[in-house]
Amino acid sequence: MKIASFNINGIKARIGALTDWLDEAQPDVALLQEIKSVDEGFPRELFEDRGYVVETHGQKSFNGVAILSKHPLEDVSRGLPGDDGDEQARWIEATVVGNTHAVRLCGLYLPNGNPAPGPKYDYKLAWMARLEARARQLLADEMPALMAGDYNVIPQAEDAANPKAWETDALFLPQTRAAFRRIVNLGFTEAFRARNQAPGHYSFWDYQAGAWEKDNGIRIDHFLLNPACADLMQDCQIDRAIRGREKPSDHVPIWVELAL
DNA sequence: ATGCCCCCCTTTGGGGGA
């Protein structure tokens, strides 16, 4: 089963780019971030026509996550636990049932956090603490589980073309990286790095200053797999070429192939 | 580190992103 994550930066602006990629890449599941749409505005029939079931957790103008799946989804849950007052749509969960295993899927859009320091950075760190709490539960469960999406975290210097430029940025501050590492170190496998240790692999290139043309990218979209899920991983890749197309998102898809 | 893009509800600009 091929499970992909893609920050599309607005569903309305990305309909063509998204459907083209779906038709070619043929993921069984696509976890989408930044749909920037309310649930009623999401063009679900475009995906239902392609054989996907659609679950959204939308919000007006900003954020918003969704799951598209060619297999039935069960136990859908919206919102990251731990703060009932959090209005931002950044988390959706569901269980997808394969032939041999069921897998718990968590799609996430972690806060950017800039400028740091400040209230937005405080929100990012608080959100990451809630993420850690949910991650601990997923580890305790025996069911294979993954958390995938736009983490807005550059884990290591080799995950940026120009790490110097990110030193004071919320995506790369020591506190951000420590919070991410703390979650991984609970026992998760960072899927891409488990299969590829080379520098120069990115998932985001800014629209500005010719970042794509200069390959001035960063790797901020990640899959974290619990041990039962890591045992099923057969591949993990980043669809880099998508960034060079017409009217692209500033992110590209990343996907894992799981044996189920 | 700013040479862009997306959203809103618009006619002219503001908020937000990474």
Short mmCIF file of C-alpha atoms (C1' of nucleotides) in Angstrom, two decimals:
data_model
loop_
_atom_site.label_atom_id
_atom_site.label_comp_id
_atom_site.label_asym_id
_atom_site.label_seq_id
_atom_site.Cartn_x
_atom_site.Cartn_y
_atom_site.Cartn_z
CA MET A 1 0.00 0.00 0.00
CA LYS A 2 1.37 3.36 -1.06
CA ILE A 3 0.72 6.15 1.45
CA ALA A 4 1.65 9.72 0.49
CA SER A 5 1.74 13.10 2.21
CA PHE A 6 1.45 16.38 0.30
CA ASN A 7 1.16 19.97 1.50
CA ILE A 8 -0.82 21.34 -1.44
CA ASN A 9 -0.95 25.04 -0.38
CA GLY A 10 -4.61 25.60 -1.21
CA ILE A 11 -7.01 23.08 -2.78
CA LYS A 12 -8.64 25.56 -5.15
CA ALA A 13 -5.34 26.65 -6.66
CA ARG A 14 -4.00 23.10 -6.82
CA ILE A 15 -6.82 21.09 -8.38
CA GLY A 16 -4.94 20.50 -11.65
CA ALA A 17 -1.56 19.81 -10.08
CA LEU A 18 -3.08 17.53 -7.47
CA THR A 19 -5.26 15.43 -9.78
CA ASP A 20 -2.40 15.07 -12.30
CA TRP A 21 -0.11 13.78 -9.55
CA LEU A 22 -2.79 11.41 -8.17
CA ASP A 23 -3.42 9.95 -11.61
CA GLU A 24 0.29 9.30 -12.16
CA ALA A 25 1.52 8.36 -8.69
CA GLN A 26 -1.61 6.35 -7.85
CA PRO A 27 -1.23 6.46 -4.07
CA ASP A 28 -3.66 4.28 -2.13
CA VAL A 29 -3.80 7.00 0.50
CA ALA A 30 -2.97 10.70 0.31
CA LEU A 31 -2.65 12.79 3.47
CA LEU A 32 -3.11 16.43 2.47
CA GLN A 33 -2.16 19.58 4.35
CA GLU A 34 -3.03 23.25 3.91
CA ILE A 35 -6.25 22.63 2.01
CA LYS A 36 -7.22 26.20 3.06
CA SER A 37 -10.88 25.37 2.66
CA VAL A 38 -13.90 24.64 4.79
CA ASP A 39 -15.24 21.07 4.55
CA GLU A 40 -18.22 22.18 2.41
CA GLY A 41 -15.88 23.89 -0.08
CA PHE A 42 -13.64 20.88 -0.63
CA PRO A 43 -14.16 19.42 -4.15
CA ARG A 44 -14.63 15.89 -2.85
CA GLU A 45 -16.34 14.60 -6.01
CA LEU A 46 -13.09 15.10 -7.95
CA PHE A 47 -11.53 12.44 -5.77
CA GLU A 48 -14.57 10.24 -5.31
CA ASP A 49 -14.70 9.98 -9.12
CA ARG A 50 -11.18 8.54 -8.91
CA GLY A 51 -12.20 5.92 -6.36
CA TYR A 52 -11.14 7.69 -3.17
CA VAL A 53 -13.11 8.12 0.00
CA VAL A 54 -12.61 11.63 1.37
CA GLU A 55 -12.34 12.83 4.96
CA THR A 56 -11.59 16.48 5.65
CA HIS A 57 -10.87 18.66 8.65
CA GLY A 58 -11.08 22.11 7.11
CA GLN A 59 -10.94 25.72 8.19
CA LYS A 60 -11.63 28.99 6.39
CA SER A 61 -8.58 30.46 4.63
CA PHE A 62 -5.87 28.73 6.61
CA ASN A 63 -4.54 25.30 7.57
CA GLY A 64 -6.86 22.34 6.99
CA VAL A 65 -5.99 18.67 6.51
CA ALA A 66 -7.62 15.81 4.61
CA ILE A 67 -7.30 12.10 3.89
CA LEU A 68 -8.04 10.51 0.51
CA SER A 69 -8.12 6.71 0.51
CA LYS A 70 -8.91 3.98 -2.01
CA HIS A 71 -9.58 1.65 0.94
CA PRO A 72 -12.25 2.15 3.59
CA LEU A 73 -11.41 4.44 6.50
CA GLU A 74 -12.60 3.71 10.03
CA ASP A 75 -12.62 5.62 13.32
CA VAL A 76 -11.96 9.05 11.84
CA SER A 77 -10.93 11.62 14.43
CA ARG A 78 -10.32 15.34 13.97
CA GLY A 79 -8.07 17.61 16.02
CA LEU A 80 -4.94 16.91 18.06
CA PRO A 81 -5.91 16.04 21.65
CA GLY A 82 -4.69 18.12 24.55
CA ASP A 83 -6.24 21.57 24.05
CA ASP A 84 -9.97 21.91 23.59
CA GLY A 85 -9.52 25.62 22.88
CA ASP A 86 -7.32 25.04 19.82
CA GLU A 87 -9.32 26.25 16.79
CA GLN A 88 -6.69 25.47 14.15
CA ALA A 89 -7.36 22.49 11.84
CA ARG A 90 -4.01 20.70 11.80
CA TRP A 91 -4.65 17.05 12.64
CA ILE A 92 -6.78 14.18 11.32
CA GLU A 93 -6.62 10.46 12.10
CA ALA A 94 -8.18 7.37 10.61
CA THR A 95 -7.59 3.64 10.37
CA VAL A 96 -7.11 2.14 6.92
CA VAL A 97 -7.70 -1.58 6.55
CA GLY A 98 -5.33 -3.47 4.26
CA ASN A 99 -5.28 -7.15 3.30
CA THR A 100 -3.04 -8.24 6.17
CA HIS A 101 -2.95 -5.33 8.64
CA ALA A 102 -4.83 -2.23 9.63
CA VAL A 103 -2.76 0.94 10.03
CA ARG A 104 -3.54 4.03 12.08
CA LEU A 105 -2.89 7.11 9.92
CA CYS A 106 -2.26 10.53 11.43
CA GLY A 107 -2.07 13.47 9.02
CA LEU A 108 -0.56 16.61 10.51
CA TYR A 109 0.28 20.22 9.72
CA LEU A 110 2.61 21.36 12.48
CA PRO A 111 2.64 25.13 13.16
CA ASN A 112 5.32 27.21 11.45
CA GLY A 113 6.17 29.12 14.62
CA ASN A 114 7.74 32.25 13.13
CA PRO A 115 8.64 34.75 14.36
CA ALA A 116 10.61 33.21 17.21
CA PRO A 117 10.57 34.03 20.00
CA GLY A 118 6.95 35.07 20.36
CA PRO A 119 3.42 33.72 20.83
CA LYS A 120 3.47 31.81 17.53
CA TYR A 121 6.62 30.00 18.58
CA ASP A 122 5.10 29.26 21.98
CA TYR A 123 2.11 27.73 20.16
CA LYS A 124 4.42 25.60 18.02
CA LEU A 125 6.26 24.19 21.05
CA ALA A 126 3.00 23.58 22.92
CA TRP A 127 1.61 21.79 19.85
CA MET A 128 4.74 19.62 19.69
CA ALA A 129 4.28 18.68 23.36
CA ARG A 130 0.73 17.54 22.54
CA LEU A 131 2.11 15.65 19.54
CA GLU A 132 4.58 13.88 21.80
CA ALA A 133 1.74 12.81 24.09
CA ARG A 134 -0.21 11.35 21.17
CA ALA A 135 2.97 9.70 19.87
CA ARG A 136 3.47 7.93 23.21
CA GLN A 137 -0.03 6.46 22.92
CA LEU A 138 0.65 5.24 19.37
CA LEU A 139 3.78 3.47 20.61
CA ALA A 140 1.90 1.75 23.39
CA ASP A 141 -0.65 0.45 20.88
CA GLU A 142 0.22 -2.70 19.01
CA MET A 143 -1.42 -1.53 15.81
CA PRO A 144 0.95 -0.25 13.10
CA ALA A 145 0.74 3.54 13.09
CA LEU A 146 2.30 6.48 11.31
CA MET A 147 2.32 10.25 11.68
CA ALA A 148 2.96 12.07 8.42
CA GLY A 149 2.76 15.56 7.07
CA ASP A 150 4.33 19.00 7.09
CA TYR A 151 6.27 19.08 10.36
CA ASN A 152 7.81 22.51 9.74
CA VAL A 153 11.00 21.06 11.23
CA ILE A 154 14.42 20.87 9.55
CA PRO A 155 15.86 17.97 11.55
CA GLN A 156 19.57 18.38 10.72
CA ALA A 157 21.91 20.75 8.87
CA GLU A 158 22.10 18.33 5.93
CA ASP A 159 18.34 18.82 5.48
CA ALA A 160 18.88 22.39 4.23
CA ALA A 161 20.83 23.62 1.22
CA ASN A 162 21.89 26.68 3.22
CA PRO A 163 21.57 25.84 6.93
CA LYS A 164 23.21 29.14 7.95
CA ALA A 165 20.19 31.02 6.62
CA TRP A 166 17.86 29.08 8.96
CA GLU A 167 19.80 29.41 12.22
CA THR A 168 17.33 31.77 13.90
CA ASP A 169 14.24 30.42 12.14
CA ALA A 170 11.50 28.56 14.03
CA LEU A 171 11.96 25.57 11.67
CA PHE A 172 15.58 25.04 12.71
CA LEU A 173 16.03 26.47 16.21
CA PRO A 174 17.70 24.04 18.66
CA GLN A 175 14.50 23.88 20.74
CA THR A 176 12.46 22.90 17.67
CA ARG A 177 14.90 20.20 16.62
CA ALA A 178 15.14 18.87 20.19
CA ALA A 179 11.35 18.56 20.42
CA PHE A 180 11.28 16.64 17.12
CA ARG A 181 14.19 14.42 18.16
CA ARG A 182 12.50 13.69 21.49
CA ILE A 183 9.49 12.28 19.62
CA VAL A 184 11.61 10.23 17.21
CA ASN A 185 13.67 8.89 20.11
CA LEU A 186 10.56 7.45 21.75
CA GLY A 187 10.98 4.68 19.18
CA PHE A 188 9.76 6.03 15.85
CA THR A 189 11.47 5.49 12.52
CA GLU A 190 11.94 8.60 10.40
CA ALA A 191 11.14 6.81 7.16
CA PHE A 192 13.13 8.83 4.64
CA ARG A 193 16.35 8.86 6.66
CA ALA A 194 16.02 5.16 7.42
CA ARG A 195 16.37 4.48 3.71
CA ASN A 196 18.51 7.38 2.46
CA GLN A 197 21.30 9.14 4.40
CA ALA A 198 22.49 11.40 1.58
CA PRO A 199 22.32 15.19 1.88
CA GLY A 200 20.57 17.27 -0.79
CA HIS A 201 17.07 15.78 -0.46
CA TYR A 202 14.40 18.42 0.11
CA SER A 203 10.61 18.61 0.20
CA PHE A 204 10.09 22.40 0.12
CA TRP A 205 11.45 25.23 -2.02
CA ASP A 206 10.28 28.80 -1.39
CA TYR A 207 8.47 30.59 -4.20
CA GLN A 208 10.78 33.57 -3.67
CA ALA A 209 14.27 34.43 -4.83
CA GLY A 210 14.53 31.57 -7.33
CA ALA A 211 14.82 28.97 -4.58
CA TRP A 212 13.78 26.08 -6.87
CA GLU A 213 16.10 27.11 -9.70
CA LYS A 214 19.00 27.31 -7.21
CA ASP A 215 17.90 24.10 -5.45
CA ASN A 216 17.78 26.12 -2.24
CA GLY A 217 15.46 23.70 -0.46
CA ILE A 218 14.71 22.25 2.95
CA ARG A 219 13.39 18.86 4.07
CA ILE A 220 10.42 19.49 6.38
CA ASP A 221 7.82 16.88 5.33
CA HIS A 222 8.30 13.65 7.23
CA PHE A 223 6.88 10.21 7.98
CA LEU A 224 7.35 8.83 11.50
CA LEU A 225 6.52 5.12 11.84
CA ASN A 226 5.98 3.19 15.05
CA PRO A 227 7.91 -0.13 15.27
CA ALA A 228 5.04 -2.29 14.02
CA CYS A 229 4.67 0.01 11.02
CA ALA A 230 8.42 0.33 10.38
CA ASP A 231 8.57 -3.46 10.03
CA LEU A 232 6.21 -3.13 7.04
CA MET A 233 8.12 -0.37 5.20
CA GLN A 234 9.44 -1.29 1.79
CA ASP A 235 10.28 2.13 0.37
CA CYS A 236 10.17 5.86 1.03
CA GLN A 237 10.71 8.55 -1.59
CA ILE A 238 10.21 12.25 -2.28
CA ASP A 239 8.55 13.21 -5.61
CA ARG A 240 10.95 16.10 -6.22
CA ALA A 241 10.07 16.66 -9.90
CA ILE A 242 6.56 17.83 -8.99
CA ARG A 243 8.07 21.17 -7.89
CA GLY A 244 9.12 21.96 -11.48
CA ARG A 245 5.60 21.75 -12.93
CA GLU A 246 2.99 24.37 -13.81
CA LYS A 247 1.48 26.21 -10.85
CA PRO A 248 3.12 23.98 -8.24
CA SER A 249 2.76 23.91 -4.49
CA ASP A 250 5.92 25.01 -2.70
CA HIS A 251 6.02 21.49 -1.19
CA VAL A 252 6.29 18.16 -3.03
CA PRO A 253 4.80 14.76 -2.10
CA ILE A 254 6.63 12.24 0.06
CA TRP A 255 5.43 8.63 0.26
CA VAL A 256 6.04 5.25 1.84
CA GLU A 257 5.27 1.80 0.49
CA LEU A 258 4.03 -0.56 3.21
CA ALA A 259 3.63 -4.35 2.91
CA LEU A 260 -0.06 -4.73 3.70
"C1'" DA B 1 15.92 36.40 3.86
"C1'" DT B 2 12.91 37.97 0.38
"C1'" DG B 3 13.12 38.59 -6.50
"C1'" DC B 4 6.17 34.79 -4.42
"C1'" DC B 5 1.90 32.74 -3.76
"C1'" DC B 6 -2.59 31.71 -1.49
"C1'" DC B 7 -6.53 33.18 0.98
"C1'" DC B 8 -10.19 36.73 1.89
"C1'" DC B 9 -13.85 39.60 -0.48
"C1'" DT B 10 -13.07 42.04 -3.44
"C1'" DT B 11 -11.58 46.80 -6.58
"C1'" DT B 12 -6.95 47.79 -3.61
"C1'" DG B 13 -4.99 45.84 0.12
"C1'" DG B 14 -4.19 42.83 4.47
"C1'" DG B 15 -2.94 38.41 6.78
"C1'" DG B 16 -0.17 34.52 6.54
"C1'" DG B 17 3.19 31.32 5.11
"C1'" DA B 18 8.33 28.99 5.20
#
